[in-house]
Coordinates of C-alpha atoms in Angstrom, one line a residue:
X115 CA -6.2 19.5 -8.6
X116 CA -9.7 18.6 -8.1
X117 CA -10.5 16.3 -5.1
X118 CA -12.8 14.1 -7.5
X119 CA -9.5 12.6 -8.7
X120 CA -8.4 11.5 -5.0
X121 CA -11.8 9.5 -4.9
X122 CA -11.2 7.4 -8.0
X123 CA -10.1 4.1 -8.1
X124 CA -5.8 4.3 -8.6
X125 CA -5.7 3.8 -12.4
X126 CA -3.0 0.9 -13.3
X127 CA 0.3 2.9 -13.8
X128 CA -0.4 4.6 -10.6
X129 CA -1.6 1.0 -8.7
X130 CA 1.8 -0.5 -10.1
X131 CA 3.8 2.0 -9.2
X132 CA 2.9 2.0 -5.8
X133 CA 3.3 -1.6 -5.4
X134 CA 6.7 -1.3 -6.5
X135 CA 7.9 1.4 -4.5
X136 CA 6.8 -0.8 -1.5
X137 CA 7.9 -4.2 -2.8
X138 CA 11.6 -2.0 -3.1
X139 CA 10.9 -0.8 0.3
X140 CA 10.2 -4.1 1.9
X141 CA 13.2 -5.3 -0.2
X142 CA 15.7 -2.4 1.5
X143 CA 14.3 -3.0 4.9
X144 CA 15.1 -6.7 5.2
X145 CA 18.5 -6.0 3.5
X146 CA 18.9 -3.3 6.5
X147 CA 17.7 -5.8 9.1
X148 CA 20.2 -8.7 7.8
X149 CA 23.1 -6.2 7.2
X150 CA 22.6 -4.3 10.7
X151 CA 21.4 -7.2 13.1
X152 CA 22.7 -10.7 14.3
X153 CA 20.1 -12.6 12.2
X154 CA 20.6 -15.8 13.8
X155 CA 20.5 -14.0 17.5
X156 CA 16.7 -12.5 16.0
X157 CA 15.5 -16.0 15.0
X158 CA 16.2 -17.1 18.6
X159 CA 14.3 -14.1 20.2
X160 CA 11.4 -14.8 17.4
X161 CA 11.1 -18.7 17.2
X162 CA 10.4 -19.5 20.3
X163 CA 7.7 -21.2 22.4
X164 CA 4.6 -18.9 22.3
X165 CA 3.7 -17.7 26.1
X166 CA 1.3 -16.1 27.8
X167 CA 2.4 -12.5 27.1
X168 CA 2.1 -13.4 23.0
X169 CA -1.3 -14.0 24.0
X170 CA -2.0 -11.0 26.4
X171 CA 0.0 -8.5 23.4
X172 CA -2.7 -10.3 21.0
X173 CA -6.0 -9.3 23.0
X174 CA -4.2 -5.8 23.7
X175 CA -3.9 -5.1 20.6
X176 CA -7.1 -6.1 18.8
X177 CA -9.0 -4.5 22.0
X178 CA -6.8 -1.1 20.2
X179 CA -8.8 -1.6 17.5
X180 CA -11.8 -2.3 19.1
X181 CA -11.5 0.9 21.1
X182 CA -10.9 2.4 17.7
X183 CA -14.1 1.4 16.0
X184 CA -15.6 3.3 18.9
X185 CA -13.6 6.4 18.1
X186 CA -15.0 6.1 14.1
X187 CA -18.7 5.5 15.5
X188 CA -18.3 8.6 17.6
X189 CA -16.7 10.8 14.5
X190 CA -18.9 9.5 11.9
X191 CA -21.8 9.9 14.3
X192 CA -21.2 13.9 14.0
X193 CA -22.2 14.1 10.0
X194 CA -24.8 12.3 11.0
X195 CA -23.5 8.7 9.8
X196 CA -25.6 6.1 12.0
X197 CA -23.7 3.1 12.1
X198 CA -24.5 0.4 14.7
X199 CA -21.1 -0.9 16.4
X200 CA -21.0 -4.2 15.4
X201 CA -21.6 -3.0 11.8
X202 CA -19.3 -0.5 12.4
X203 CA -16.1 -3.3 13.6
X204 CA -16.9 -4.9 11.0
X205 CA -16.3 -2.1 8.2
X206 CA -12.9 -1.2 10.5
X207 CA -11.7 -5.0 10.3
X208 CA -12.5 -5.3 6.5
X209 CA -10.4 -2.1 5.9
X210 CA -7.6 -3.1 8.4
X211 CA -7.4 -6.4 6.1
X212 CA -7.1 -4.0 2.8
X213 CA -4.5 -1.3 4.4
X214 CA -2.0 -4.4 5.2
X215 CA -2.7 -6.6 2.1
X216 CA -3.6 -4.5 -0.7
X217 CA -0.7 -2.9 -3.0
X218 CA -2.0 -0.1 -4.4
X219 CA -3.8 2.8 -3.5
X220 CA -6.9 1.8 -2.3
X221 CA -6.4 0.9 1.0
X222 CA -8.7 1.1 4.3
X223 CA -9.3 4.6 4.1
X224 CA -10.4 4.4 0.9
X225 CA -12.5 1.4 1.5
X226 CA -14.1 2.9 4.4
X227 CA -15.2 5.7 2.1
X228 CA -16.6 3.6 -0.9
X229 CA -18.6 1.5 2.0
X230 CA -20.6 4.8 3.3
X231 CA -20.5 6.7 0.1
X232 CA -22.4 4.3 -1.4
X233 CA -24.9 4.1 1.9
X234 CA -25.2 7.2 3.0
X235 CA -25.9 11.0 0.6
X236 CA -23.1 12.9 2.1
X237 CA -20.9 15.2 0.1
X238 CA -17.8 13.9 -1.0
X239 CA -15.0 16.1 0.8
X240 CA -17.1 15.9 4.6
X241 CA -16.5 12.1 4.3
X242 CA -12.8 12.5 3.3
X243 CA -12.0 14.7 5.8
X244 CA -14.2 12.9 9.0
X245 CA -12.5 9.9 7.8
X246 CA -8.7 11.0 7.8
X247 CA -9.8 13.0 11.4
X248 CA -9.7 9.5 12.5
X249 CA -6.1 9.0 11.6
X250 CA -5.1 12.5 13.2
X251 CA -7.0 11.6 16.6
X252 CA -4.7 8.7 16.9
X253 CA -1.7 10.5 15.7
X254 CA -1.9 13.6 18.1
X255 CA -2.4 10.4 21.1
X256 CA 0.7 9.5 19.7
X257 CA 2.2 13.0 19.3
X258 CA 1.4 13.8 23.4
X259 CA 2.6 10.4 24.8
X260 CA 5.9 10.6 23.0
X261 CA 6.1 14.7 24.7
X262 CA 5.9 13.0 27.9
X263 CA 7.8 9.8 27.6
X264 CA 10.4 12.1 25.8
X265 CA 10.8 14.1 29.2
X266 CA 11.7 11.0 31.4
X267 CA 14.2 9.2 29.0
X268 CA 15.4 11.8 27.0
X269 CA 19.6 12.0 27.9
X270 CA 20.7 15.5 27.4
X271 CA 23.1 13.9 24.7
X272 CA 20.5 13.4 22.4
X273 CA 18.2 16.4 23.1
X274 CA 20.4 19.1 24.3
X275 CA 17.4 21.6 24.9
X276 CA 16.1 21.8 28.6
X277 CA 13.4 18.8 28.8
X278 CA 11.0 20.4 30.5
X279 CA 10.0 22.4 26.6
X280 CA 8.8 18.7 26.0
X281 CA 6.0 19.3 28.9
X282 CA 5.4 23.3 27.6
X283 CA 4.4 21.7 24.3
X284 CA 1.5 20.1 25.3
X285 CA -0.5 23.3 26.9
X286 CA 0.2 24.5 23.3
X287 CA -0.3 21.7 21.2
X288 CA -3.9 20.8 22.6
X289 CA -5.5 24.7 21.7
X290 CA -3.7 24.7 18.3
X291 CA -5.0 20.5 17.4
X292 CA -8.3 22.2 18.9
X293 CA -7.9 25.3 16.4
X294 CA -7.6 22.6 13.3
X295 CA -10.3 20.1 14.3
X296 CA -12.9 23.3 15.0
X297 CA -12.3 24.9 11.4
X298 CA -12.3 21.2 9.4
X299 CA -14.6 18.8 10.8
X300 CA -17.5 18.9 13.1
X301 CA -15.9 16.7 16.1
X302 CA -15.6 19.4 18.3
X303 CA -18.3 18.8 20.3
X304 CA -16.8 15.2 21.0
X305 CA -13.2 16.7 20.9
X306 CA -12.3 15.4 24.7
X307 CA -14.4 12.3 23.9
X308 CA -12.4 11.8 21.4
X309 CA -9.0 12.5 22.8
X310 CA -9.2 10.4 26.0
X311 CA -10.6 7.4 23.4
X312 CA -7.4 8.1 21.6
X313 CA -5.4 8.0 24.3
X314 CA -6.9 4.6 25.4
X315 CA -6.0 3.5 22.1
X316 CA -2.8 4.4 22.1
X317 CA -2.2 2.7 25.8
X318 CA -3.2 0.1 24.8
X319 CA -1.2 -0.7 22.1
X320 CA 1.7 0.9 24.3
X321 CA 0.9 -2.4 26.8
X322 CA 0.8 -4.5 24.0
X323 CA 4.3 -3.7 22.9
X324 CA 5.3 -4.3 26.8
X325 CA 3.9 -7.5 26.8
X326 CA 6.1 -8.6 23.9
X327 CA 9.2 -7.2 25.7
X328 CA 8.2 -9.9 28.2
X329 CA 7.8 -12.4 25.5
X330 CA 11.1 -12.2 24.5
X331 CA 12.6 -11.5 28.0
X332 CA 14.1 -8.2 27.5
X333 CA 16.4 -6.5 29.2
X334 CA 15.5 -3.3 31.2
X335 CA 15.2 -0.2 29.6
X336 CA 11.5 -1.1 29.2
X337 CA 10.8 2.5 28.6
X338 CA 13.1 3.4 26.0
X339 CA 11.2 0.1 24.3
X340 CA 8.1 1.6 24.3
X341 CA 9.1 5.8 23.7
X342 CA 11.4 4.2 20.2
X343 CA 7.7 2.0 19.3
X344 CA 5.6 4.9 19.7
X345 CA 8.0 7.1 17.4
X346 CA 8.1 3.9 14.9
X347 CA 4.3 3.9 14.9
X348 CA 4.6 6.9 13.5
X349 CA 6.9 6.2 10.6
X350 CA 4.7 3.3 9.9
X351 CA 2.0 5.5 8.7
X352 CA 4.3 6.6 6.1
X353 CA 2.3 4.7 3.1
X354 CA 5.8 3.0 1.8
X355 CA 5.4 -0.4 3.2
X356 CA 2.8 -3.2 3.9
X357 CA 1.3 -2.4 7.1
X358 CA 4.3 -0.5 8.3
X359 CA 6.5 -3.4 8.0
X360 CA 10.1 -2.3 7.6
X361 CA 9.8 1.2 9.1
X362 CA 9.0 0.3 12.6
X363 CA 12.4 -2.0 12.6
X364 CA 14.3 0.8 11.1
X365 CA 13.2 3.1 13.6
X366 CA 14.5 0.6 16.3
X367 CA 17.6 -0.4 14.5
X368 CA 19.0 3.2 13.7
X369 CA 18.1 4.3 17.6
X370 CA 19.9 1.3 19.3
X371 CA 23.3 2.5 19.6
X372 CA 21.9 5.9 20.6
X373 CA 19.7 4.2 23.2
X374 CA 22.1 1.6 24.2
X375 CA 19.4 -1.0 23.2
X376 CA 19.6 -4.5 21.7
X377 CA 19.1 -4.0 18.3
X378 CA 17.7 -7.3 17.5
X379 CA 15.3 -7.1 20.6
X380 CA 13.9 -4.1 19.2
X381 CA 13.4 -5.3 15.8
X382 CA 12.1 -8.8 16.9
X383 CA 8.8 -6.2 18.9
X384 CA 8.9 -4.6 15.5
X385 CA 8.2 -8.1 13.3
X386 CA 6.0 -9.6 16.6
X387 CA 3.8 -6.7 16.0
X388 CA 3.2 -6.8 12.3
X389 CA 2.6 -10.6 12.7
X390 CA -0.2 -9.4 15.1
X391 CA -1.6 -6.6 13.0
X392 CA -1.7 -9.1 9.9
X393 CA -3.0 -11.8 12.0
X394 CA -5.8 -9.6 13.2
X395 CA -6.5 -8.1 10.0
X396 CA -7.2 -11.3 8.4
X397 CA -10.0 -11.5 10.3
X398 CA -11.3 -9.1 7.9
X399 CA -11.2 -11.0 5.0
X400 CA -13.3 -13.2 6.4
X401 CA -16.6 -10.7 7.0
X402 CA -19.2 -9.2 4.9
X403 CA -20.0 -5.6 4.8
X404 CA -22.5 -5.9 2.1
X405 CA -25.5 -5.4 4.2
X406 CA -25.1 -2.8 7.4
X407 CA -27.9 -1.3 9.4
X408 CA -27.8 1.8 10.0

C-alpha cells in the first residue's frame, strides 16, 4: 500500500467508522466504570471543592505540553523545518484540540502535517516519520520510567522474574531506540537532547498525576498511583477513544485488586486528567495557524 493513501483526507465510510468504533468504546468504558466502581463514592472523590493541587496538576500539565512543543521545534528543526516557538505552540495546541475532539481520522498528527506540508517543500514520507518520532520520543520516556518504577513496586506475585531484569533493560533498550532513530530519522544528533526533554515531559505529567492524588486525598500507595498512570498513558495512545478517555480508567480499574488500590480513586485521576487534557486543548480552538513565520 502506497503511503500517498495514509496522507489523504479519511474518506466518509472510513471517518464514520472510526467514529463509531470510539463512540462503542466510550460506550463500554462507562458501562465498565458504573459496573466495576461505587459510582456514587467516585462522584464524591470528583465533585468536590477545587484546591490548590487542581490548580498546580493544571499548570503541570500544560507546562508538559509546553516542554513538548520544544521537543517538535528541536525534531522538526533537523529536516530543516524553521518554526519560531510561539508559532510552533500554537500549531501543537491546535492539533491537541483536533486529537481529543475530532472523530475520525484526521487527528493532530495529521493536522500537524497538512500545516507544514503546505509551508514547507519537504517530501512526504520525511515529514511523516519526524512527525510520529515525536510520539516515540515520548513513548520510550514512558517505556524507561515504567522499567524503573516497575523495580521498586513490583511484588514478586505479579512479576515473578528477578526485578532487577527491569534495570538490565534499560542498558539495552537505549542502544537498540538509538539503532531505530539512527536508520529512520535524522534526530540523532539531538538524540540525548531529545531524551532528557522527553523525560521532562514525562515528569512532569508524572507530578501532575501526584498532584491530583492530593486533590482527592488519597491514600498511600502514591507510587503504585503513578507506575498504573504511566502504563494507562500508554493504552491511551491506542487511537480507540477520545483523548484516551476510557483506557486510562480501565487500566486503573482492572489493576486495583492486584494493587490493592481504590478503584474509584484511581479512576477519579483517570477522568481529572482527561478533564485537564480537554480543558487545555480547547485552548486550541481558539488560535490561528493560518499565518506562521518561519
Amino acid at each position: 500500500m502506497k503511503l500517498k493513501k495514509f496522507t489523504n483526507f479519511p474518506k466518509p465510510i472510513k471517518f464514520y467508522l472510526k467514529l463509531i468504533i470510539k463512540i462503542v468504546f466510550t460506550l463500554a468504558a462507562l458501562y465498565v466504570v458504573e459496573q466495576k466502581v461505587d459510582v456514587s463514592q467516585l462522584k464524591e472523590i470528583i465533585f468536590q471543592e477545587i484546591t490548590i493541587y487542581l490548580l498546580l496538576a493544571f499548570i503541570l500539565f500544560n507546562l508538559s505540553q509546553l516542554i513538548s512543543v520544544f521537543r517538535l521545534k528541536l525534531i522538526l528543526n533537523s529536516i530543516n523545518i524553521k518554526v519560531k516557538y510561539f508559532d510552533n505552540a500554537r500549531i501543537y495546541y491546535k492539533s491537541m484540540f483536533y486529537n481529543l475532539f475530532l472523530p475520525g481520522g484526521i487527528g493532530g498528527d495529521g493536522f500537524k502535517y497538512f500545516t507544514f506540508k503546505k509551508k514547507y517543500d519537504i517530501v512526504t514520507k520525511k515529514l511523516i516519520i519526524h512527525l510520529l518520532a515525536d510520539r516515540f520520543f515520548g513513548l520510550f520516556a514512558i517505556f524507561l520510567i515504567i522499567l524503573i518504577l516497575g523495580f521498586f513496586i513490583l511484588p514478586q506475585t505479579i512479576f515473578p522474574v528477578n526485578r532487577w531484569f527491569l534495570l538490565l533493560l534499560l542498558p539495552v533498550a537505549l542502544p537498540i531506540f538509538y539503532l531505530m532513530i539512527n536508520k529512520f530519522t535524522s534526530t540523532y544528533d539531538h538524540f540525548l537532547k531529545l531524551n532528557i526533554v522527553s523525560l521532562a515531559i514525562q515528569i512532569c505529567q508524572g507530578l501532575s498525576a501526584l498532584s491530583l492524588l492530593y486533590h482527592i486525598n488519597f491514600d498511600n500507595n502514591a507510587s503504585t498511583y503513578i507506575f498504573l498512570f504511566f502504563i494507562a498513558s500508554i493504552a491511551s495512545v491506542i487511537p480507540i477513544s477520545f483523548g484516551g478517555f476510557g483506557a486510562r480508567e480501565a487500566v486503573f480499574i482492572y489493576s486495583a485488586n492486584m494493587f490493592n488500590i481504590s478503584a474509584e480513586k484511581g479512576v477519579a485521576i483517570g477522568l481529572l486528567f482527561f478533564l485537564l487534557t480537554a480543558i487545555s486543548a480547547l485552548i486550541g480552538n481558539f488560535v490561528n495557524v493560518r499565518n506562521f513565520q518561519s
